[in-house]
Tab-separated table of C-alpha atoms in Angstrom:
chain	number	residue	atom	x	y	z
A	122	MET	CA	-32.552	18.369	-15.687
A	123	HIS	CA	-34.013	13.962	-15.319
A	124	THR	CA	-31.375	13.038	-18.209
A	125	LEU	CA	-28.683	13.766	-16.622
A	126	LEU	CA	-30.028	12.515	-12.375
A	127	GLN	CA	-29.504	9.882	-14.872
A	128	PRO	CA	-27.449	6.588	-13.569
A	129	ASP	CA	-25.485	5.814	-16.997
A	130	ASN	CA	-24.972	9.342	-17.561
A	131	PRO	CA	-22.010	10.006	-18.845
A	132	VAL	CA	-21.236	13.415	-16.454
A	133	MET	CA	-23.354	11.522	-13.537
A	134	SER	CA	-20.865	8.333	-14.306
A	135	PHE	CA	-18.534	10.754	-14.176
A	136	ILE	CA	-19.180	12.104	-10.706
A	137	THR	CA	-19.792	8.551	-9.403
A	138	ARG	CA	-16.392	6.838	-9.927
A	139	ILE	CA	-14.571	10.103	-8.260
A	140	THR	CA	-16.877	9.549	-5.037
A	141	TYR	CA	-15.347	6.069	-5.955
A	142	SER	CA	-12.269	7.204	-5.722
A	143	VAL	CA	-12.670	8.846	-2.543
A	144	TYR	CA	-13.228	6.192	-0.710
A	145	LEU	CA	-10.752	4.686	-2.661
A	146	ASN	CA	-8.479	6.272	-1.652
A	147	ILE	CA	-10.142	6.208	2.246
A	148	LEU	CA	-8.678	2.219	1.718
A	149	TRP	CA	-6.008	2.856	0.866
A	150	PHE	CA	-4.304	5.139	3.258
A	151	ILE	CA	-5.579	2.879	6.078
A	152	CYS	CA	-3.844	0.062	4.112
A	153	CYS	CA	-0.669	2.224	4.153
A	154	ILE	CA	-0.445	2.684	8.271
A	155	PRO	CA	1.908	0.432	8.742
A	156	ILE	CA	4.153	1.505	6.188
A	157	VAL	CA	5.644	-1.540	4.586
A	158	THR	CA	2.477	-3.007	3.057
A	159	ALA	CA	1.908	1.144	1.230
A	160	GLY	CA	3.586	-0.975	-1.520
A	161	ALA	CA	-0.377	-3.650	-2.103
A	162	SER	CA	-1.327	-0.697	-1.233
A	163	THR	CA	-0.904	1.183	-4.119
A	164	THR	CA	-1.009	-1.938	-7.078
A	165	ALA	CA	-4.156	-2.265	-4.879
A	166	LEU	CA	-5.044	0.698	-5.711
A	167	PHE	CA	-4.615	0.573	-8.971
A	168	TYR	CA	-5.701	-2.747	-9.627
A	169	VAL	CA	-10.054	-0.810	-9.233
A	170	THR	CA	-9.109	2.273	-10.990
A	171	LEU	CA	-7.610	0.521	-13.664
A	172	LYS	CA	-10.797	-1.356	-14.092
A	173	MET	CA	-12.419	1.769	-13.801
A	174	ALA	CA	-10.945	3.730	-16.306
A	175	ASP	CA	-11.992	0.818	-18.642
A	176	ASN	CA	-15.201	0.584	-16.789
A	177	GLU	CA	-15.042	-3.266	-14.877
A	178	GLU	CA	-15.686	-2.388	-12.242
A	179	GLY	CA	-17.200	-4.305	-9.913
A	180	ASN	CA	-17.507	-4.571	-6.040
A	181	ILE	CA	-14.801	-1.835	-5.570
A	182	THR	CA	-14.252	-3.237	-1.159
A	183	ARG	CA	-13.648	-6.857	-2.836
A	184	GLN	CA	-12.106	-6.603	-6.024
A	185	PHE	CA	-9.284	-3.988	-3.734
A	186	PHE	CA	-8.869	-6.712	-1.821
A	187	HIS	CA	-8.167	-9.095	-3.562
A	188	ALA	CA	-5.419	-7.953	-5.230
A	189	PHE	CA	-4.139	-6.512	-2.176
A	190	ARG	CA	-3.883	-10.045	-1.104
A	191	GLY	CA	-3.070	-11.665	-4.707
A	192	ASN	CA	0.016	-8.885	-4.943
A	193	PHE	CA	0.984	-8.425	-1.685
A	194	ARG	CA	4.270	-10.829	-1.538
A	195	GLN	CA	5.458	-9.036	-5.384
A	196	SER	CA	4.193	-5.993	-4.202
A	197	THR	CA	5.752	-5.738	-0.560
A	198	ARG	CA	9.391	-6.700	-1.708
A	199	VAL	CA	9.185	-3.792	-3.919
A	200	TRP	CA	8.072	-0.773	-2.217
A	201	LEU	CA	10.777	-1.964	0.581
A	202	ILE	CA	13.616	-1.606	-2.977
A	203	MET	CA	12.033	2.111	-3.399
A	204	LEU	CA	11.857	2.970	-0.043
A	205	ALA	CA	15.003	1.978	1.071
A	206	VAL	CA	16.918	3.653	-3.183
A	207	GLY	CA	14.380	6.735	-1.815
A	208	ILE	CA	15.894	7.702	1.191
A	209	ALA	CA	18.944	7.198	-0.712
A	210	LEU	CA	18.592	9.144	-3.084
A	211	LEU	CA	17.036	11.590	-0.392
A	212	PHE	CA	20.266	11.875	1.427
A	213	ASP	CA	22.175	12.394	-1.728
A	214	GLY	CA	19.830	15.091	-2.884
A	215	TYR	CA	20.306	16.786	0.594
A	216	VAL	CA	24.526	16.513	0.612
A	217	PHE	CA	24.514	17.686	-3.109
A	218	TYR	CA	21.867	21.036	-2.060
A	219	HIS	CA	24.823	21.721	1.120
A	220	MET	CA	28.392	21.304	-0.924
A	221	ARG	CA	27.170	23.458	-3.831
A	222	PHE	CA	30.546	23.296	-5.158
A	223	GLU	CA	31.906	24.614	-8.635
A	224	ASN	CA	33.774	21.271	-9.726
A	225	ALA	CA	34.726	18.666	-11.679
A	226	PHE	CA	32.440	16.321	-9.424
A	227	TRP	CA	30.280	17.887	-7.888
A	228	THR	CA	28.828	18.984	-11.096
A	229	ILE	CA	29.206	14.619	-12.787
A	230	GLY	CA	27.958	13.617	-9.145
A	231	THR	CA	25.286	16.841	-9.108
A	232	ALA	CA	24.544	15.621	-12.896
A	233	ILE	CA	24.076	11.657	-12.315
A	234	PHE	CA	22.300	12.035	-9.838
A	235	ILE	CA	19.027	14.452	-11.207
A	236	VAL	CA	19.418	11.290	-14.025
A	237	ALA	CA	19.068	8.659	-11.301
A	238	ALA	CA	16.019	10.804	-9.246
A	239	ALA	CA	14.002	11.040	-13.003
A	240	ALA	CA	14.284	7.388	-13.873
A	241	TYR	CA	13.460	6.929	-9.573
A	242	LEU	CA	10.623	8.791	-10.269
A	243	ILE	CA	9.150	7.451	-13.623
A	244	VAL	CA	9.918	4.410	-12.085
A	245	SER	CA	8.023	4.678	-9.335
A	246	MET	CA	3.989	6.464	-11.459
A	247	TYR	CA	4.858	2.921	-13.253
A	248	ILE	CA	5.755	-0.108	-11.683
A	249	PHE	CA	2.844	-1.014	-9.279
A	250	PRO	CA	0.117	-0.226	-12.009
A	251	LEU	CA	2.359	-2.260	-13.992
A	252	MET	CA	2.103	-5.233	-11.457
A	253	ALA	CA	-1.448	-4.632	-10.899
A	254	ARG	CA	-2.221	-5.500	-14.922
A	255	PHE	CA	0.251	-8.209	-15.667
A	256	GLU	CA	1.977	-10.985	-13.254
A	257	ASN	CA	6.229	-10.520	-14.227
A	258	THR	CA	9.956	-11.163	-11.875
A	259	THR	CA	10.424	-8.835	-10.039
A	260	ARG	CA	13.421	-7.169	-12.258
A	261	ALA	CA	10.069	-7.104	-15.383
A	262	MET	CA	8.375	-5.132	-13.731
A	263	PHE	CA	11.522	-2.692	-12.773
A	264	LEU	CA	12.958	-2.393	-16.233
A	265	ASN	CA	9.296	-2.633	-18.917
A	266	SER	CA	8.542	0.644	-16.037
A	267	ILE	CA	11.694	2.414	-17.059
A	268	VAL	CA	11.202	1.566	-20.949
A	269	ILE	CA	7.300	2.949	-21.204
A	270	GLY	CA	8.129	5.714	-19.005
A	271	MET	CA	10.603	6.624	-21.036
A	272	ARG	CA	8.419	5.233	-23.968
A	273	PHE	CA	5.710	7.535	-23.490
A	274	LEU	CA	7.065	10.401	-22.353
A	275	LEU	CA	3.597	13.217	-22.965
A	276	CYS	CA	1.931	10.096	-20.337
A	277	THR	CA	4.716	10.393	-17.824
A	278	ALA	CA	4.860	14.355	-18.682
A	279	MET	CA	1.198	14.279	-17.601
A	280	MET	CA	0.996	12.028	-15.018
A	281	ALA	CA	4.152	13.574	-13.226
A	282	VAL	CA	1.488	17.040	-13.127
A	283	ILE	CA	-1.177	14.950	-11.483
A	284	TYR	CA	0.569	14.345	-9.214
A	285	PHE	CA	2.525	18.062	-8.670
A	286	ALA	CA	-1.345	19.521	-8.227
A	287	MET	CA	-2.693	17.663	-5.691
A	288	LEU	CA	0.386	18.094	-4.066
A	289	VAL	CA	0.594	21.807	-4.514
A	290	ILE	CA	-3.313	22.100	-3.913
A	291	ILE	CA	-2.844	20.248	-0.546
A	292	ILE	CA	-0.062	21.673	1.099
A	293	ARG	CA	-0.339	25.214	-0.508
A	294	PHE	CA	-4.444	25.772	-1.143
A	295	PHE	CA	-6.388	23.312	-0.140
A	296	THR	CA	-5.241	21.465	2.586
A	297	PRO	CA	-9.157	19.037	2.967
A	298	ALA	CA	-8.080	18.119	-0.584
A	299	VAL	CA	-6.149	15.623	0.998
A	300	ILE	CA	-9.369	13.131	1.207
A	301	PHE	CA	-8.864	12.846	-2.665
A	302	GLY	CA	-5.347	12.227	-2.771
A	303	GLU	CA	-3.759	9.290	-4.391
A	304	GLY	CA	-7.607	7.270	-5.070
A	305	PHE	CA	-8.228	10.701	-6.892
A	306	CYS	CA	-4.369	10.954	-9.121
A	307	ALA	CA	-4.779	6.926	-9.667
A	308	PHE	CA	-8.002	7.456	-11.324
A	309	LEU	CA	-6.763	9.726	-13.650
A	310	CYS	CA	-3.669	8.701	-14.025
A	311	SER	CA	-5.577	5.051	-15.338
A	312	PHE	CA	-6.872	6.833	-18.357
A	313	LEU	CA	-3.946	7.053	-19.224
A	314	LEU	CA	-2.718	3.599	-19.056
A	315	THR	CA	-5.658	1.976	-19.348
A	316	GLY	CA	-4.249	2.365	-23.483
A	317	ILE	CA	-0.973	2.329	-22.719
A	318	LEU	CA	-1.051	-1.132	-21.371
A	319	LYS	CA	-3.646	-2.560	-23.269
A	320	ARG	CA	-0.267	-2.285	-25.757
A	321	CYS	CA	1.684	-4.518	-23.796
A	322	GLU	CA	-1.163	-7.161	-23.219
A	323	PRO	CA	-0.567	-10.915	-24.027
A	324	PRO	CA	-1.009	-10.942	-27.013
A	325	ALA	CA	2.299	-8.698	-27.816
A	326	ALA	CA	4.084	-10.920	-25.978
A	327	GLU	CA	2.796	-14.249	-27.367
A	328	GLU	CA	3.503	-13.352	-30.657
A	329	ALA	CA	7.565	-12.356	-29.571
A	330	SER	CA	7.752	-16.091	-27.844
A	331	GLU	CA	7.207	-17.126	-31.014
A	332	GLU	CA	10.595	-15.390	-31.664
A	333	ASP	CA	12.141	-15.533	-29.025
A	334	PRO	CA	11.399	-17.450	-25.602
A	335	GLU	CA	13.640	-14.796	-23.579
A	336	LEU	CA	12.706	-11.815	-25.124
A	337	ASN	CA	8.916	-12.933	-23.950
A	338	LYS	CA	10.322	-12.765	-19.887
A	339	GLU	CA	11.245	-9.633	-20.192
A	340	LEU	CA	8.016	-8.338	-21.324
A	341	ALA	CA	5.034	-7.383	-19.840
């Protein structure tokens, strides 16, 4: 029992990180309240949880707000684009659902909508962690998000399951679980993402730039 309660014990370490994720979820929610700041808040959340996954976290609050300020402009720009596209997709989904006509236009339109919605979900899961870890243009962030998401489909599927499971638990079974919410989801997803993001770090980009300087602009 004494060994189990040691701070460096893996079980206690994991429990401590879960507690941190709850605290981060509260910070994330508060910083999302103005709505327009939700992108910067999500990027800051992943900045900290990715460090937690690598056992590199320090002062949680300080790191969160450091990332919040440092990524505010790009994250806000990305978030507003994502918000606008998300609203458009919701409207299109509503229209296609209520049309339900068995003709060529409805079939083709629905197929395009499904592909667009899937791409949107993939980008939404990857773009904020990418901004938390790398510096790049907004265009490159969007491109890299969809490329990485498609390349690592197993990771993408597991992340989708994590978010979906949390949503179902909160809505259907245990509403107070909202205290974990995005913070715990980001924490779990960061363990899946850390290995993938390390493969995209600067050394690979530098080698690519020696062969083709233009290619490096599109690498995360």
